[in-house]
mmCIF file of C-alpha atoms and ligand atoms in Angstrom:
data_model
loop_
_atom_site.group_PDB
_atom_site.id
_atom_site.type_symbol
_atom_site.label_atom_id
_atom_site.label_comp_id
_atom_site.label_asym_id
_atom_site.label_seq_id
_atom_site.Cartn_x
_atom_site.Cartn_y
_atom_site.Cartn_z
ATOM 1 C CA MET A 1 65.387 179.580 91.583
ATOM 2 C CA THR A 2 68.151 179.689 94.137
ATOM 3 C CA THR A 3 67.805 182.730 96.391
ATOM 4 C CA ALA A 4 70.804 184.713 97.597
ATOM 5 C CA PRO A 5 70.550 183.339 101.174
ATOM 6 C CA GLN A 6 70.396 179.795 99.766
ATOM 7 C CA ALA A 7 73.477 180.489 97.693
ATOM 8 C CA GLU A 8 75.270 181.834 100.772
ATOM 9 C CA ALA A 9 74.342 178.713 102.726
ATOM 10 C CA ILE A 10 75.698 176.452 99.974
ATOM 11 C CA ILE A 11 78.942 178.408 99.787
ATOM 12 C CA ASP A 12 79.350 178.265 103.583
ATOM 13 C CA THR A 13 78.727 174.517 103.575
ATOM 14 C CA ILE A 14 81.257 173.915 100.809
ATOM 15 C CA HIS A 15 83.891 175.994 102.609
ATOM 16 C CA ARG A 16 83.238 174.149 105.871
ATOM 17 C CA LEU A 17 83.384 170.715 104.258
ATOM 18 C CA ARG A 18 86.498 171.584 102.294
ATOM 19 C CA GLN A 19 88.148 172.378 105.646
ATOM 20 C CA GLN A 20 87.048 169.042 107.123
ATOM 21 C CA ILE A 21 88.261 166.972 104.200
ATOM 22 C CA PRO A 22 92.006 166.431 103.786
ATOM 23 C CA PRO A 23 93.422 168.611 100.989
ATOM 24 C CA ALA A 24 94.619 165.582 99.019
ATOM 25 C CA VAL A 25 91.044 164.266 98.731
ATOM 26 C CA THR A 26 89.185 165.488 95.636
ATOM 27 C CA LEU A 27 85.741 166.842 96.451
ATOM 28 C CA ILE A 28 83.386 166.085 93.589
ATOM 29 C CA ALA A 29 80.161 168.083 93.867
ATOM 30 C CA VAL A 30 77.286 165.940 92.585
ATOM 31 C CA THR A 31 74.767 168.183 90.836
ATOM 32 C CA LYS A 32 72.462 165.656 89.155
ATOM 33 C CA LEU A 33 68.862 166.912 88.993
ATOM 34 C CA LEU A 34 69.955 170.344 90.194
ATOM 35 C CA PRO A 35 69.811 173.475 88.034
ATOM 36 C CA VAL A 36 72.879 174.834 86.350
ATOM 37 C CA GLU A 37 72.955 177.871 88.636
ATOM 38 C CA VAL A 38 73.861 175.532 91.503
ATOM 39 C CA ILE A 39 77.009 174.592 89.599
ATOM 40 C CA ARG A 40 77.892 178.271 89.345
ATOM 41 C CA ILE A 41 77.410 178.702 93.092
ATOM 42 C CA ALA A 42 79.627 175.680 93.776
ATOM 43 C CA TYR A 43 82.200 177.080 91.362
ATOM 44 C CA ASP A 44 82.175 180.403 93.236
ATOM 45 C CA ALA A 45 82.889 178.414 96.405
ATOM 46 C CA GLY A 46 85.976 176.915 94.766
ATOM 47 C CA ILE A 47 84.612 173.642 93.385
ATOM 48 C CA ARG A 48 86.227 172.523 90.127
ATOM 49 C CA HIS A 49 85.053 168.888 90.012
ATOM 50 C CA ILE A 50 81.422 168.251 89.081
ATOM 51 C CA GLY A 51 79.720 164.843 89.130
ATOM 52 C CA GLU A 52 76.690 164.044 87.004
ATOM 53 C CA SER A 53 74.784 160.771 86.581
ATOM 54 C CA ARG A 54 73.335 161.262 83.140
ATOM 55 C CA VAL A 55 75.142 162.115 79.951
ATOM 56 C CA GLN A 56 72.376 164.176 78.327
ATOM 57 C CA GLU A 57 71.723 166.223 81.446
ATOM 58 C CA ALA A 58 75.419 167.016 81.776
ATOM 59 C CA ILE A 59 75.739 168.022 78.123
ATOM 60 C CA ALA A 60 72.836 170.462 78.497
ATOM 61 C CA LYS A 61 74.502 172.009 81.547
ATOM 62 C CA GLN A 62 77.922 172.184 79.912
ATOM 63 C CA ALA A 63 76.392 174.135 77.029
ATOM 64 C CA GLN A 64 75.401 176.817 79.546
ATOM 65 C CA LEU A 65 78.780 176.857 81.294
ATOM 66 C CA THR A 66 81.190 177.418 78.444
ATOM 67 C CA ASP A 67 82.610 180.376 80.382
ATOM 68 C CA LEU A 68 83.879 177.944 83.056
ATOM 69 C CA PRO A 69 86.322 175.808 81.054
ATOM 70 C CA ASP A 70 88.337 174.635 84.056
ATOM 71 C CA ILE A 71 85.598 172.387 85.406
ATOM 72 C CA THR A 72 86.501 168.691 85.372
ATOM 73 C CA TRP A 73 83.393 166.621 84.611
ATOM 74 C CA HIS A 74 82.916 163.223 86.236
ATOM 75 C CA LEU A 75 80.342 160.698 85.045
ATOM 76 C CA ILE A 76 79.229 158.729 88.093
ATOM 77 C CA GLY A 77 76.046 157.001 86.871
ATOM 78 C CA HIS A 78 75.537 153.870 84.798
ATOM 79 C CA LEU A 79 76.438 154.428 81.166
ATOM 80 C CA GLN A 80 74.320 152.892 78.427
ATOM 81 C CA SER A 81 76.068 151.638 75.284
ATOM 82 C CA ASN A 82 74.348 154.168 73.032
ATOM 83 C CA LYS A 83 75.750 157.067 75.089
ATOM 84 C CA VAL A 84 79.360 155.908 75.119
ATOM 85 C CA ARG A 85 80.576 158.238 72.383
ATOM 86 C CA LYS A 86 78.983 161.269 73.985
ATOM 87 C CA ALA A 87 80.343 160.278 77.376
ATOM 88 C CA VAL A 88 83.887 160.177 76.012
ATOM 89 C CA GLU A 89 83.337 163.516 74.315
ATOM 90 C CA HIS A 90 81.963 165.296 77.382
ATOM 91 C CA PHE A 91 83.565 163.792 80.493
ATOM 92 C CA GLN A 92 87.191 163.709 81.604
ATOM 93 C CA TRP A 93 86.438 161.031 84.184
ATOM 94 C CA ILE A 94 84.151 158.006 84.013
ATOM 95 C CA HIS A 95 83.746 156.393 87.436
ATOM 96 C CA SER A 96 81.119 153.890 86.351
ATOM 97 C CA VAL A 97 82.989 151.451 84.123
ATOM 98 C CA ASP A 98 80.910 148.517 85.294
ATOM 99 C CA SER A 99 81.398 145.739 82.725
ATOM 100 C CA LEU A 100 83.986 144.434 80.294
ATOM 101 C CA LYS A 101 81.607 145.086 77.425
ATOM 102 C CA LEU A 102 81.278 148.750 78.398
ATOM 103 C CA ALA A 103 85.038 149.051 78.867
ATOM 104 C CA ARG A 104 85.632 147.719 75.341
ATOM 105 C CA LYS A 105 83.131 150.176 73.870
ATOM 106 C CA LEU A 106 84.673 153.072 75.771
ATOM 107 C CA ASP A 107 88.134 152.096 74.581
ATOM 108 C CA GLN A 108 86.953 152.034 70.991
ATOM 109 C CA ALA A 109 85.242 155.422 71.284
ATOM 110 C CA ALA A 110 88.322 156.881 72.951
ATOM 111 C CA ALA A 111 90.495 155.591 70.112
ATOM 112 C CA GLU A 112 88.172 157.129 67.510
ATOM 113 C CA GLN A 113 88.166 160.481 69.286
ATOM 114 C CA GLN A 114 91.863 160.338 70.134
ATOM 115 C CA LYS A 115 91.068 160.785 73.794
ATOM 116 C CA GLN A 116 92.243 159.010 76.929
ATOM 117 C CA PRO A 117 89.498 159.310 79.509
ATOM 118 C CA GLN A 118 90.368 158.602 83.112
ATOM 119 C CA CYS A 119 88.328 155.703 84.398
ATOM 120 C CA CYS A 120 87.377 153.919 87.573
ATOM 121 C CA LEU A 121 86.258 150.330 87.676
ATOM 122 C CA GLN A 122 82.955 150.181 89.528
ATOM 123 C CA VAL A 123 83.188 147.124 91.738
ATOM 124 C CA LYS A 124 80.697 145.429 94.041
ATOM 125 C CA MET A 125 82.794 144.502 97.059
ATOM 126 C CA VAL A 126 79.900 142.576 98.633
ATOM 127 C CA PRO A 127 77.045 140.931 96.721
ATOM 128 C CA ASP A 128 74.505 143.580 95.702
ATOM 129 C CA PRO A 129 72.218 142.210 92.979
ATOM 130 C CA PRO A 130 70.342 145.418 92.092
ATOM 131 C CA LYS A 131 73.520 147.377 91.488
ATOM 132 C CA TYR A 132 75.721 147.720 88.423
ATOM 133 C CA GLY A 133 79.374 146.845 88.759
ATOM 134 C CA PHE A 134 81.949 144.104 88.438
ATOM 135 C CA ASP A 135 81.701 141.446 91.104
ATOM 136 C CA ALA A 136 84.952 141.719 93.021
ATOM 137 C CA SER A 137 85.501 137.978 92.629
ATOM 138 C CA ASP A 138 85.188 138.181 88.823
ATOM 139 C CA LEU A 139 87.669 140.985 88.376
ATOM 140 C CA PRO A 140 91.003 139.117 88.577
ATOM 141 C CA ALA A 141 90.154 137.015 85.526
ATOM 142 C CA LEU A 142 89.285 140.144 83.536
ATOM 143 C CA LEU A 143 92.478 142.053 84.242
ATOM 144 C CA PRO A 144 94.441 140.729 81.247
ATOM 145 C CA GLU A 145 91.853 142.108 78.862
ATOM 146 C CA LEU A 146 91.320 145.378 80.732
ATOM 147 C CA ASN A 147 95.069 145.880 80.624
ATOM 148 C CA GLN A 148 94.866 145.864 76.820
ATOM 149 C CA LEU A 149 92.339 148.694 76.592
ATOM 150 C CA THR A 150 95.093 151.233 76.241
ATOM 151 C CA HIS A 151 92.963 154.215 75.256
ATOM 152 C CA LEU A 152 91.474 154.228 78.735
ATOM 153 C CA GLN A 153 93.478 155.411 81.719
ATOM 154 C CA PHE A 154 92.370 153.126 84.511
ATOM 155 C CA ARG A 155 92.969 155.222 87.610
ATOM 156 C CA GLY A 156 90.932 153.705 90.397
ATOM 157 C CA ILE A 157 88.028 151.818 91.864
ATOM 158 C CA MET A 158 84.579 153.143 92.640
ATOM 159 C CA ALA A 159 82.636 151.153 95.219
ATOM 160 C CA ILE A 160 79.253 151.920 96.761
ATOM 161 C CA PRO A 161 77.971 150.065 99.837
ATOM 162 C CA PRO A 162 74.584 148.347 99.477
ATOM 163 C CA GLN A 163 71.508 150.348 100.452
ATOM 164 C CA ALA A 164 70.948 150.241 104.209
ATOM 165 C CA ALA A 165 74.319 148.614 104.905
ATOM 166 C CA ASP A 166 75.382 148.869 108.569
ATOM 167 C CA ALA A 167 78.534 150.704 109.636
ATOM 168 C CA ASP A 168 80.640 147.528 109.665
ATOM 169 C CA THR A 169 79.595 146.581 106.146
ATOM 170 C CA ILE A 170 80.297 150.103 104.896
ATOM 171 C CA THR A 171 83.799 149.984 106.348
ATOM 172 C CA GLN A 172 84.301 146.498 104.927
ATOM 173 C CA VAL A 173 83.325 147.710 101.446
ATOM 174 C CA PHE A 174 85.716 150.656 101.563
ATOM 175 C CA VAL A 175 88.670 148.822 103.068
ATOM 176 C CA SER A 176 88.289 145.862 100.718
ATOM 177 C CA ALA A 177 88.155 148.267 97.746
ATOM 178 C CA ARG A 178 91.459 149.741 98.861
ATOM 179 C CA VAL A 179 92.999 146.312 99.290
ATOM 180 C CA LEU A 180 91.751 145.266 95.852
ATOM 181 C CA ALA A 181 93.364 148.314 94.244
ATOM 182 C CA GLU A 182 96.621 147.572 96.051
ATOM 183 C CA THR A 183 96.505 143.948 94.926
ATOM 184 C CA ILE A 184 95.905 144.949 91.307
ATOM 185 C CA ASN A 185 98.767 147.448 91.499
ATOM 186 C CA GLN A 186 101.084 144.702 92.654
ATOM 187 C CA GLY A 187 100.151 142.540 89.674
ATOM 188 C CA GLY A 188 102.694 144.110 87.369
ATOM 189 C CA TRP A 189 100.158 145.208 84.737
ATOM 190 C CA SER A 190 101.579 147.671 82.255
ATOM 191 C CA HIS A 191 98.361 149.620 81.961
ATOM 192 C CA LEU A 192 96.574 149.307 85.292
ATOM 193 C CA THR A 193 97.839 151.672 87.972
ATOM 194 C CA LEU A 194 95.027 152.420 90.360
ATOM 195 C CA ASP A 195 96.094 155.472 92.367
ATOM 196 C CA GLN A 196 92.557 156.672 93.126
ATOM 197 C CA LEU A 197 89.686 155.397 95.254
ATOM 198 C CA SER A 198 86.288 156.900 94.482
ATOM 199 C CA LEU A 199 84.601 156.020 97.747
ATOM 200 C CA GLY A 200 82.121 157.958 99.825
ATOM 201 C CA MET A 201 78.864 159.849 99.400
ATOM 202 C CA SER A 202 77.025 162.185 101.765
ATOM 203 C CA GLY A 203 76.139 159.482 104.292
ATOM 204 C CA ASP A 204 79.483 157.732 104.485
ATOM 205 C CA TYR A 205 82.274 160.015 103.273
ATOM 206 C CA GLN A 206 83.971 160.201 106.674
ATOM 207 C CA GLN A 207 84.291 156.416 106.824
ATOM 208 C CA ALA A 208 85.468 156.447 103.202
ATOM 209 C CA ILE A 209 88.209 158.959 103.933
ATOM 210 C CA ALA A 210 89.271 156.998 106.998
ATOM 211 C CA ALA A 211 89.585 153.931 104.751
ATOM 212 C CA GLY A 212 91.775 155.796 102.245
ATOM 213 C CA SER A 213 89.374 157.337 99.745
ATOM 214 C CA THR A 214 90.927 159.919 97.430
ATOM 215 C CA MET A 215 87.711 161.143 95.762
ATOM 216 C CA VAL A 216 84.418 161.746 97.543
ATOM 217 C CA ARG A 217 81.203 162.326 95.581
ATOM 218 C CA LEU A 218 78.949 164.629 97.575
ATOM 219 C CA GLY A 219 75.486 165.895 96.706
ATOM 220 C CA THR A 220 72.962 166.072 99.538
ATOM 221 C CA VAL A 221 75.403 167.207 102.182
ATOM 222 C CA LEU A 222 76.345 170.215 100.032
ATOM 223 C CA PHE A 223 73.059 171.136 98.398
ATOM 224 C CA GLY A 224 70.301 169.580 100.505
ATOM 225 C CA PRO A 225 67.801 167.005 99.228
ATOM 226 C CA ARG A 226 67.496 166.691 95.456
ATOM 227 C CA PRO A 227 64.190 167.365 93.661
ATOM 228 C CA GLN A 228 62.564 164.115 92.564
HETATM 229 C C1 LIG B 1 73.840 160.640 93.559
HETATM 230 C C2 LIG B 1 75.171 160.021 93.720
HETATM 231 C C3 LIG B 1 76.096 160.535 94.652
HETATM 232 C C4 LIG B 1 75.777 161.654 95.607
HETATM 233 O O1 LIG B 1 74.890 161.187 96.571
HETATM 234 P P1 LIG B 1 74.605 162.003 97.929
HETATM 235 O O2 LIG B 1 74.153 160.965 98.863
HETATM 236 O O3 LIG B 1 73.552 163.009 97.592
HETATM 237 O O4 LIG B 1 75.886 162.639 98.337
HETATM 238 C C5 LIG B 1 77.356 159.946 94.714
HETATM 239 N N1 LIG B 1 77.688 158.919 93.913
HETATM 240 C C6 LIG B 1 76.828 158.397 93.021
HETATM 241 C C7 LIG B 1 77.272 157.249 92.190
HETATM 242 C C8 LIG B 1 75.541 158.924 92.904
HETATM 243 O O5 LIG B 1 74.693 158.379 92.017
#
């Protein structure tokens, strides 16, 4: 249960953060592992972008929020092949397009459903073996094929610094993600126009915004620590 004082505190925090963050930056409230009532509280505070990591969890929450049709749902966690169809059905944005194979499957599902989900390429800007994502150095060779996946709207890059990265590495990740997007945009691709940068979580969103992020994905700083 969320008590009334807790709800007030969340609303105050969201209002305060919204003031700190430039208006052009989309604030995505990350509600993974949190109850659906937290989404309602965030909504009351003006949030319209919700980030979830798992398809099934999001679908269950959406079923309880049919009275809030103007929420934009963002998938930010790794997507398994067997959930691709449901992801396309239930999310307007997929930030975690992390392999060519997944991109092809998403494109096919989007074609079948006559949808055009907005997508970010998840890219590892520095080596980070445990993480999902394209290696930045592999991406240029994959652009011709990505450009042909015309049912997907490639809008940006999502990059996450390695665990325990120092401040310099964090800045390097964010700035190099911006430069990569700019480089891709200059490539003359008919179907790749990356106008968004999905950079920044609770611990590093200020650096991300300074580096040019247009979408920050915030959980802990809005709602406190998540239940395990
Ligand atoms: C959980 C998660 C977030 C939010 O993390 P916080 O540190 O709680 O803000 C952002 N992005 C991704 C990809 C996540 O998995």
